[in-house]
Coordinates of C-alpha atoms and ligand atoms in Angstrom, one line a residue:
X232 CA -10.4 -63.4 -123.9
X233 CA -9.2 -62.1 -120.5
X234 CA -9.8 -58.6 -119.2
X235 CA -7.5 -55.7 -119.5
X236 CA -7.5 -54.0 -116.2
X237 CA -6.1 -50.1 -116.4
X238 CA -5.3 -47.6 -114.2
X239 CA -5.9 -43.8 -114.8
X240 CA -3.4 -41.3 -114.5
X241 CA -4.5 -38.1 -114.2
X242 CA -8.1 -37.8 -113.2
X243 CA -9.0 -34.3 -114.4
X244 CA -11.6 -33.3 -117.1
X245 CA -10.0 -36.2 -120.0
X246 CA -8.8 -38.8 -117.4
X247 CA -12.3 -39.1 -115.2
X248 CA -14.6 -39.1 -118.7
X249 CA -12.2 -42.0 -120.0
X250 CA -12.4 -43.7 -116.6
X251 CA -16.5 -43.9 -117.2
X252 CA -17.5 -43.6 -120.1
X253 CA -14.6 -44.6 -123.3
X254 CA -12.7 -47.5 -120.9
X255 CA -16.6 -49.1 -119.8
X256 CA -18.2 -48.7 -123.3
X257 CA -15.4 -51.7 -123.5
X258 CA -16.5 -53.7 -120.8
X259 CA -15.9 -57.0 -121.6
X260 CA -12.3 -56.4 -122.2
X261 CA -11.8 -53.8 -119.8
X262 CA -11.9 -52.8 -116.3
X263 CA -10.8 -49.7 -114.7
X264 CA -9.2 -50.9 -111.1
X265 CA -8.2 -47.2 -109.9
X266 CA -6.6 -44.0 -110.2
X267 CA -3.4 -41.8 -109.0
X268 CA -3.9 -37.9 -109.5
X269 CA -1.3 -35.2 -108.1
X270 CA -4.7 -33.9 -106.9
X271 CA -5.9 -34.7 -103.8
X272 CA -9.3 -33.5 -104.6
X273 CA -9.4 -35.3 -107.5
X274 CA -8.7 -38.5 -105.9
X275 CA -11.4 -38.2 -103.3
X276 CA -13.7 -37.4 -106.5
X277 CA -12.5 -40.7 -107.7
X278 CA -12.6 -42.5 -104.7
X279 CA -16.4 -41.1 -104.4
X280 CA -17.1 -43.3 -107.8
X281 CA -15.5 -46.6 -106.4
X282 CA -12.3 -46.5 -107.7
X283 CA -9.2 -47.6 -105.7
X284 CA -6.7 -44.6 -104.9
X285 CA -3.1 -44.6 -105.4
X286 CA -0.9 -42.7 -103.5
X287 CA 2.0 -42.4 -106.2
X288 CA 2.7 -43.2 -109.9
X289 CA 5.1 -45.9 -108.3
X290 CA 2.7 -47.9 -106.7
X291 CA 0.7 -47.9 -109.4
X292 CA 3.4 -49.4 -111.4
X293 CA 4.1 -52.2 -108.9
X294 CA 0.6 -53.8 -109.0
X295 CA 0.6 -56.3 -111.0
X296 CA -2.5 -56.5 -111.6
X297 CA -2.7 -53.5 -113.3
X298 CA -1.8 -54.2 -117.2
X299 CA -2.5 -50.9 -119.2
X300 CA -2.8 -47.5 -117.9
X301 CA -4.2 -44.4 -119.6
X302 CA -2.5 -41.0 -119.4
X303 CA -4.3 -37.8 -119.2
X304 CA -2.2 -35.4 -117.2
X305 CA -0.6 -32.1 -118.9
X306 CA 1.0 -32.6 -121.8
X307 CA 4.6 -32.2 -120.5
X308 CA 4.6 -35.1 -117.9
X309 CA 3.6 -37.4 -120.5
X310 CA 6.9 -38.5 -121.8
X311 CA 8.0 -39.2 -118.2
X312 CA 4.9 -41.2 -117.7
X313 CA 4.5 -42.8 -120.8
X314 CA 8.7 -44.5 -120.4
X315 CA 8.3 -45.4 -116.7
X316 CA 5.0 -46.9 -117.2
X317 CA 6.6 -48.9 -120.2
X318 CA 9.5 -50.2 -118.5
X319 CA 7.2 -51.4 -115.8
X320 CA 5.4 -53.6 -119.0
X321 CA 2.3 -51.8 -118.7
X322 CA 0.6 -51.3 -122.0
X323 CA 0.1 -47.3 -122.7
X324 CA -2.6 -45.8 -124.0
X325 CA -1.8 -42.1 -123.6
X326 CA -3.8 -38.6 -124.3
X327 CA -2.8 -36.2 -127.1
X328 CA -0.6 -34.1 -128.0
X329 CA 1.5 -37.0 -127.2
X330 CA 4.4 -35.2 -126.1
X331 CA 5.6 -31.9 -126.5
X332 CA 7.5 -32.2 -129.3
X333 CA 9.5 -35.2 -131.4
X334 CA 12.6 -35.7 -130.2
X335 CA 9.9 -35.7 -126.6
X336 CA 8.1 -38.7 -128.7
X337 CA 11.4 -40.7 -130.1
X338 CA 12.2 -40.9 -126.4
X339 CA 8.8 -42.6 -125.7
X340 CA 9.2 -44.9 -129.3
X341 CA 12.3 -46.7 -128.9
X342 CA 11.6 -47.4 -125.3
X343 CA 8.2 -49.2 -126.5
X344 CA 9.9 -50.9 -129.1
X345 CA 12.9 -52.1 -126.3
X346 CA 9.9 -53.1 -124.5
X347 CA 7.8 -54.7 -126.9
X348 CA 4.8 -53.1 -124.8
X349 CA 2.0 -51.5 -126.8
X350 CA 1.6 -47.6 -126.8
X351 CA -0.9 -46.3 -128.6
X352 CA -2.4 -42.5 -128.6
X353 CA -5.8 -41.2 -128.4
X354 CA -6.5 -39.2 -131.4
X355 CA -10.2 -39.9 -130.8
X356 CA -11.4 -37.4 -133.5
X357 CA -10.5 -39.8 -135.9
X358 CA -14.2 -41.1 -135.2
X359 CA -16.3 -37.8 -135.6
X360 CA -19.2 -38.1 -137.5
X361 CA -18.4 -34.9 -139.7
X362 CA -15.2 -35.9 -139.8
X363 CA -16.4 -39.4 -141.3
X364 CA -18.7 -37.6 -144.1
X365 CA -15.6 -35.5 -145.1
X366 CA -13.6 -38.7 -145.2
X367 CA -16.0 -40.2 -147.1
X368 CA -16.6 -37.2 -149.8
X369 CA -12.7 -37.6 -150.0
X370 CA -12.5 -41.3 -150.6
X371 CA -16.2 -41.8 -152.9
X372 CA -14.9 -38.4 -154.9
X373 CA -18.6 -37.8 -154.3
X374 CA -18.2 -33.7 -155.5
X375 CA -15.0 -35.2 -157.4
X376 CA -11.6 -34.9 -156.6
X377 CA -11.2 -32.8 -153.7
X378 CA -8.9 -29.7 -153.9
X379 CA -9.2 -27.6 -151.3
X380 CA -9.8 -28.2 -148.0
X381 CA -11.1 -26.0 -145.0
X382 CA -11.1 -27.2 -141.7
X383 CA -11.8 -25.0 -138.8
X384 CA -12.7 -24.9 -135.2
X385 CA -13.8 -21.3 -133.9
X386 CA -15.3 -20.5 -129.8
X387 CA -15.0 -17.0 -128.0
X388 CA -13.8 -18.2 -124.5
X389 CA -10.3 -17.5 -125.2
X390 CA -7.9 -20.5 -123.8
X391 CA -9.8 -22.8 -121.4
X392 CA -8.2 -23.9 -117.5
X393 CA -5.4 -23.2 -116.1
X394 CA -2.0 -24.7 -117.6
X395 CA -3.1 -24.6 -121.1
X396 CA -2.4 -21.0 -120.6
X397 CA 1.4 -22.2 -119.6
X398 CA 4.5 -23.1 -122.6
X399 CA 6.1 -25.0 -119.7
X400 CA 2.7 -27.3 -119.4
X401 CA 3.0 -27.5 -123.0
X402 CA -0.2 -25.3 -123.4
X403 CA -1.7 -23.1 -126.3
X404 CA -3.9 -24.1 -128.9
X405 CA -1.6 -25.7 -131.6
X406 CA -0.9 -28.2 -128.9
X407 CA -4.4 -28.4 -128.3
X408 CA -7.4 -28.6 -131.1
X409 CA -4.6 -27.9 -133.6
X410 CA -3.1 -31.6 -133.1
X411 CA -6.5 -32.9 -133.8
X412 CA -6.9 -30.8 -136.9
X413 CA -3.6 -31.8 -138.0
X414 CA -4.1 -35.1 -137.3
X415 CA -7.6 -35.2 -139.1
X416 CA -6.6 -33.6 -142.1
X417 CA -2.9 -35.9 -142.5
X418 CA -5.3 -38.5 -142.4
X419 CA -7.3 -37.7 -144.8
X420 CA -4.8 -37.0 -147.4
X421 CA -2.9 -39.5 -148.4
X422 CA 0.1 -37.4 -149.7
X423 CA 3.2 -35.6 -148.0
X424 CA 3.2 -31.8 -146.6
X425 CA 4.8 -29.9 -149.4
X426 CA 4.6 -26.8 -147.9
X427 CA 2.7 -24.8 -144.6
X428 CA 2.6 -21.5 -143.8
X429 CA 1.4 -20.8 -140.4
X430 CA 0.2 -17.7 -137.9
X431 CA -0.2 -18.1 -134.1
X432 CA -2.1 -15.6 -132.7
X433 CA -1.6 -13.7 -129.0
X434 CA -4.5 -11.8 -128.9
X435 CA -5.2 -12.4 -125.8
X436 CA -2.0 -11.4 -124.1
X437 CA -1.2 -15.3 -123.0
X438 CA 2.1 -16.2 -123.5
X439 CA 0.7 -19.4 -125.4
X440 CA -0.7 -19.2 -128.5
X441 CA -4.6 -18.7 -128.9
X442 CA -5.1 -19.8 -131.6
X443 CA -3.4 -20.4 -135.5
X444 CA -3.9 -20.5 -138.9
X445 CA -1.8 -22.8 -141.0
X446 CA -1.6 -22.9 -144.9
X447 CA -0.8 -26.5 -145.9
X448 CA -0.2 -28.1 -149.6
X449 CA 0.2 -31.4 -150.1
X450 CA 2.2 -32.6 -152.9
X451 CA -0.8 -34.2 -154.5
X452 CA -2.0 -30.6 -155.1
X453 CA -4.7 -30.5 -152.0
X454 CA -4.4 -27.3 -150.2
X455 CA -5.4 -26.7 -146.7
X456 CA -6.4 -24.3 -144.5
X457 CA -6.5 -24.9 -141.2
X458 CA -8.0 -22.6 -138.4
X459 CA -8.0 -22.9 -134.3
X460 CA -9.9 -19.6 -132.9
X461 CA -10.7 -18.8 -129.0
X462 CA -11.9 -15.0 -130.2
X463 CA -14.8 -15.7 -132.5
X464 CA -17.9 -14.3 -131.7
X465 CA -19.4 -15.8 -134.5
X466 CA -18.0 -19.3 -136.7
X467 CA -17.2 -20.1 -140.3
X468 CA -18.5 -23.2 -141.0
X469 CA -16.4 -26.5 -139.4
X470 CA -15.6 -27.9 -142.7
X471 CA -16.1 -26.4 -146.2
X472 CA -14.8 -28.3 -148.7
X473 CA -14.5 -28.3 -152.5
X474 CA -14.3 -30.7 -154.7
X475 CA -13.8 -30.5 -159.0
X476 CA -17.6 -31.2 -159.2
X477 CA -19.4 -29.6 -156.0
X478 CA -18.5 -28.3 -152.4
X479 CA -19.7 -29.7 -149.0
X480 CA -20.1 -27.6 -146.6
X481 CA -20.6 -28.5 -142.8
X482 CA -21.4 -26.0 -140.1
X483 CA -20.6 -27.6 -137.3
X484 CA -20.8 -30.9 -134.9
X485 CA -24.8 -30.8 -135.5
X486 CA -23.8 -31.5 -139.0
X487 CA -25.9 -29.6 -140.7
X488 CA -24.7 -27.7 -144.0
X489 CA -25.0 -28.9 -147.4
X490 CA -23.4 -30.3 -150.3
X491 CA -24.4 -28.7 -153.8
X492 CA -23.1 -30.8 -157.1
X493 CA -22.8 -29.7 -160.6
X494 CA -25.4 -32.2 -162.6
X495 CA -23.2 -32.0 -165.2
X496 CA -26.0 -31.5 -167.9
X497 CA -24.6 -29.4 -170.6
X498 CA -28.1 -28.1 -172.0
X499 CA -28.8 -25.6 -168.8
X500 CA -29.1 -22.4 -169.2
X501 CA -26.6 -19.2 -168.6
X502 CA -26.7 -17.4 -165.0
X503 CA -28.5 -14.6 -164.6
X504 CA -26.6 -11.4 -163.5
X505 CA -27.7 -10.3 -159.6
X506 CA -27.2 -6.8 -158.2
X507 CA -24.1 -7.0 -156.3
X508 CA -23.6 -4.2 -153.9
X509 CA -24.1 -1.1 -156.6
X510 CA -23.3 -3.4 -159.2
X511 CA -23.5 -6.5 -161.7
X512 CA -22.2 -9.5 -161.2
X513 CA -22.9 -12.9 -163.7
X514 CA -19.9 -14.5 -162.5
X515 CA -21.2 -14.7 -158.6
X516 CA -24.4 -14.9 -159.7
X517 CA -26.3 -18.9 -158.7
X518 CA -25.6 -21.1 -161.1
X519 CA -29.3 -21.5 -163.2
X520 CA -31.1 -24.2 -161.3
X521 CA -30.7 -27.3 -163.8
X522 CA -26.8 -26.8 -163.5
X523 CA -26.4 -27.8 -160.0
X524 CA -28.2 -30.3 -157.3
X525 CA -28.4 -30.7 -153.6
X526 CA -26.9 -34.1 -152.3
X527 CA -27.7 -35.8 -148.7
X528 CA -24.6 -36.3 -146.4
X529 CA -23.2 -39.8 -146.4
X530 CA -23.9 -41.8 -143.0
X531 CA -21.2 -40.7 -140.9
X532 CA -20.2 -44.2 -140.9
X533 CA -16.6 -45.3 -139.8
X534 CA -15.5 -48.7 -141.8
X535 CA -12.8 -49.3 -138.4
X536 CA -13.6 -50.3 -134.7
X537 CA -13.8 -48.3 -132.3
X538 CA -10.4 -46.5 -130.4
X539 CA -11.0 -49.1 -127.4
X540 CA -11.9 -52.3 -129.2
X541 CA -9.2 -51.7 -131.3
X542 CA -6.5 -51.0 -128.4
X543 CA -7.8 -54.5 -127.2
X544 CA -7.0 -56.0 -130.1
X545 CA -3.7 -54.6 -130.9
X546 CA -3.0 -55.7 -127.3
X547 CA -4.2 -59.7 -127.4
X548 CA -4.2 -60.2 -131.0
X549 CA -1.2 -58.3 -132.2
X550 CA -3.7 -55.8 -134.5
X551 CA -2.6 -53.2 -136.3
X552 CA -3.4 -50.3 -134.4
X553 CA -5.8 -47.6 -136.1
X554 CA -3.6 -44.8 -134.9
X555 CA -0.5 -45.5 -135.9
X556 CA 2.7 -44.1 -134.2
X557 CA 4.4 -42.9 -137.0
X558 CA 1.2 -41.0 -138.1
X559 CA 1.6 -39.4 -134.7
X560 CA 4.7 -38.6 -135.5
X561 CA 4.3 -36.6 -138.5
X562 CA 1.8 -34.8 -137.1
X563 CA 3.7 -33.8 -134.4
X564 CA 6.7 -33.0 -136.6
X565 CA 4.4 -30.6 -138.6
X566 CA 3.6 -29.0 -135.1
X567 CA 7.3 -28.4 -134.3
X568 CA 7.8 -27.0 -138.3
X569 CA 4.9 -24.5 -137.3
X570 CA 6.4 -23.4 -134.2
X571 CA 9.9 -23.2 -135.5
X572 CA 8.7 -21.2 -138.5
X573 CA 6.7 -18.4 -136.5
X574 CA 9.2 -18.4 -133.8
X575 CA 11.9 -17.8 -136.6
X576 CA 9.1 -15.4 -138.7
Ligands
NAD347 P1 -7.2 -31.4 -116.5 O1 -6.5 -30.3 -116.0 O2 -8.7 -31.4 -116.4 O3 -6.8 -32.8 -115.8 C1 -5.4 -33.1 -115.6 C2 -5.3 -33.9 -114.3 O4 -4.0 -34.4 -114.2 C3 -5.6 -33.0 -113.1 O5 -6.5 -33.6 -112.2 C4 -4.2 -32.9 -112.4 O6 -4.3 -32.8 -111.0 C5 -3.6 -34.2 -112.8 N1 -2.1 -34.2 -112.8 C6 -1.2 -33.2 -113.2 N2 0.0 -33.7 -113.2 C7 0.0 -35.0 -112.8 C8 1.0 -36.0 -112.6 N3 2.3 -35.7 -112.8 N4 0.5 -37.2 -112.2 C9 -0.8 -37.4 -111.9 N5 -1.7 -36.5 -112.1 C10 -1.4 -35.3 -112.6 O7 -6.8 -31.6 -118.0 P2 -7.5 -32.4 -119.2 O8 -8.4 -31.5 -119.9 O9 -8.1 -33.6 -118.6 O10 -6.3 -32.8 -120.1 C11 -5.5 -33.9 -119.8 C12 -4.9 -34.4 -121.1 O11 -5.9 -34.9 -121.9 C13 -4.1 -33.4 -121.9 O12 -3.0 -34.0 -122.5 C14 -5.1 -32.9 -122.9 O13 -4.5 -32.5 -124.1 C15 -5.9 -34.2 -123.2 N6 -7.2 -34.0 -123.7 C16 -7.7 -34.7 -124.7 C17 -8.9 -34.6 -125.2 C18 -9.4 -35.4 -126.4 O14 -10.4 -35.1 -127.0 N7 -8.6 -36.4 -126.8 C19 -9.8 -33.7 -124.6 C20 -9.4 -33.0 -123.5 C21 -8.1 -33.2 -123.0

């Protein structure tokens, strides 16, 4: 099948690593033709690497040749983007958050579906490898059914660049690792929000948020809590999970951790009490050795195509996208409910 050739809008940090590495791990369906960033550094940068420069967004959307583009500029120019690109009949594949808030995102929707042209976001952490064991633990009910789920991403370097620090830009960390928590975790459970309670946190004096901790239940029962630091000087473990027969616990992208299962044998004996501080304590004492057993990690194995491939295929074969747009949307409509609640106390 023919060649998708895309443009690249935005050539910063996101825009430059899908231009070489995500779009060309495609590259018999794709090719990347140029790019157009406000920056004029970053196009010479660009044009260093053999891409074509173009001067303006417009001509970009005149060439013909040029069927899909990818947006990674600030979150708030992306609804602007994302419609004028559409009515020009390219095919969108855009960065997350995908807009800044709903109403941002209904805008984009009903002109793709006026237009019939694809749009499609990047929510690329569907394909994590811890975030495939955990989906897997879910699904297998490998520790049983899961009931409680943490989900955290900690660093100390306070809010990275320069207009993530901005609310006009759309910056903050909600916006930022929190939609890809969010989106992770509404993935994963296959039930509506019931309830969140949420904290964003200005330690640093930004007038962005720098991080959050949101309290979600499901109406399934699953309970969530999900975490976003840029203050931690040391981490809690990326995922720690527990199910009705064993936890899982993953310390981070290295994925190392451990799962420990009950065996379920009923003939083990009772815990011994440990000193606890100046105390006793049988009830946090180990469980005796026969009562519980240390399972490998599944293969972080994902049983869908890759974000690209499957763009391609949504594109020429009319496939059903992986991310879907209305998943988008709820995640972002949970992000607006956070804001609104904490702005609102
Ligand atoms: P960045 O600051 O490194 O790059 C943004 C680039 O866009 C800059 O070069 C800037 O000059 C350019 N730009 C700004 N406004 C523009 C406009 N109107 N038209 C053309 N170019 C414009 O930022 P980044 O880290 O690359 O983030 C870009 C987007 O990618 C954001 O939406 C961000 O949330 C997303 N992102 C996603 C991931 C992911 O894992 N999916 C990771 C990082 C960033």
């Amino acid at each position: 099948m023919s060649i998708i050739n895309f443009a690249v809008i935005g050539y910063g940090g996101m825009g430059s690593y899908h231009a070489h590495n995500l779009i060309p791990a495609e590259s018999t369906r794709f090719h990347v033709v140029g790019t157009y960033d406000i920056s004029g550094e970053r196009q010479q940068i660009s044009k260093g690497k053999g891409l074509h420069i173009y001067e303006s967004l417009d001509e970009v959307l005149k060439d013909s040749n040029i069927e899909a583009i990818l947006i990674a500029t600030p979150n708030d120019s992306h609804k602007e983007i994302a419609i004028r690109a559409l009515r020009a009949g390219k095919h969108v594949v855009c960065e997350k958050p995908v807009a800044m808030n709903t109403d941002e995102l209904d805008e984009i929707l009903a002109v793709a579906k006026e237009t019939g042209n694809v749009f499609m976001v990047h929510q690329n952490r569907r394909w994590d490898p811890d975030f495939l064991i955990i989906r897997q633990l879910y699904q297998n009910k490998t520790i049983g059914d899961i009931f409680q789920i943490e989900t955290r991403v900690q660093g100390a370097n306070g809010i990275p660049g320069d207009w993530r620090h901005l609310e006009k830009h759309g910056g903050g960390m909600l916006l930022d690792w929190g939609v890809h928590l969010l989106d992770q975790l509404l993935w994963l459970v296959d039930s509506p929000v019931q309830s969140v309670h949420s904290d964003l946190s200005y330690i640093l004096g930004d007038e962005v948020d720098d991080g959050f901790m949101s309290y979600i239940t499901f109406e399934n029962g699953v309970r969530a809590l999900v975490e976003v630091g840029t203050t931690n000087y040391t981490k809690l473990p990326r995922w720690y999970v527990k199910g009705l027969e064993g936890t899982a616990k993953i310390n981070d992208w290295d994925l190392s951790g451990e799962i420990i299962a009950a065996t379920g044998r009923k003939d083990v004996a009772a815990p011994t009490p440990i000193q606890a501080g100046v105390g006793l304590t049988k009830t946090m004492a180990p469980p005796s050795e026969e009562a519980t057993e240390k399972l490998a990690f599944p293969e972080a194995k994902a049983d869908f195509v890759p974000f690209y491939q499957n763009f391609y295929e949504v594109v020429r074969e009319g496939a059903e996208p992986i991310v879907k747009n209305e998943e988008v949307r709820k995640v972002l409509k949970l992000i607006d409910d956070i804001f609104e609640s904490c702005h609102k106390g």
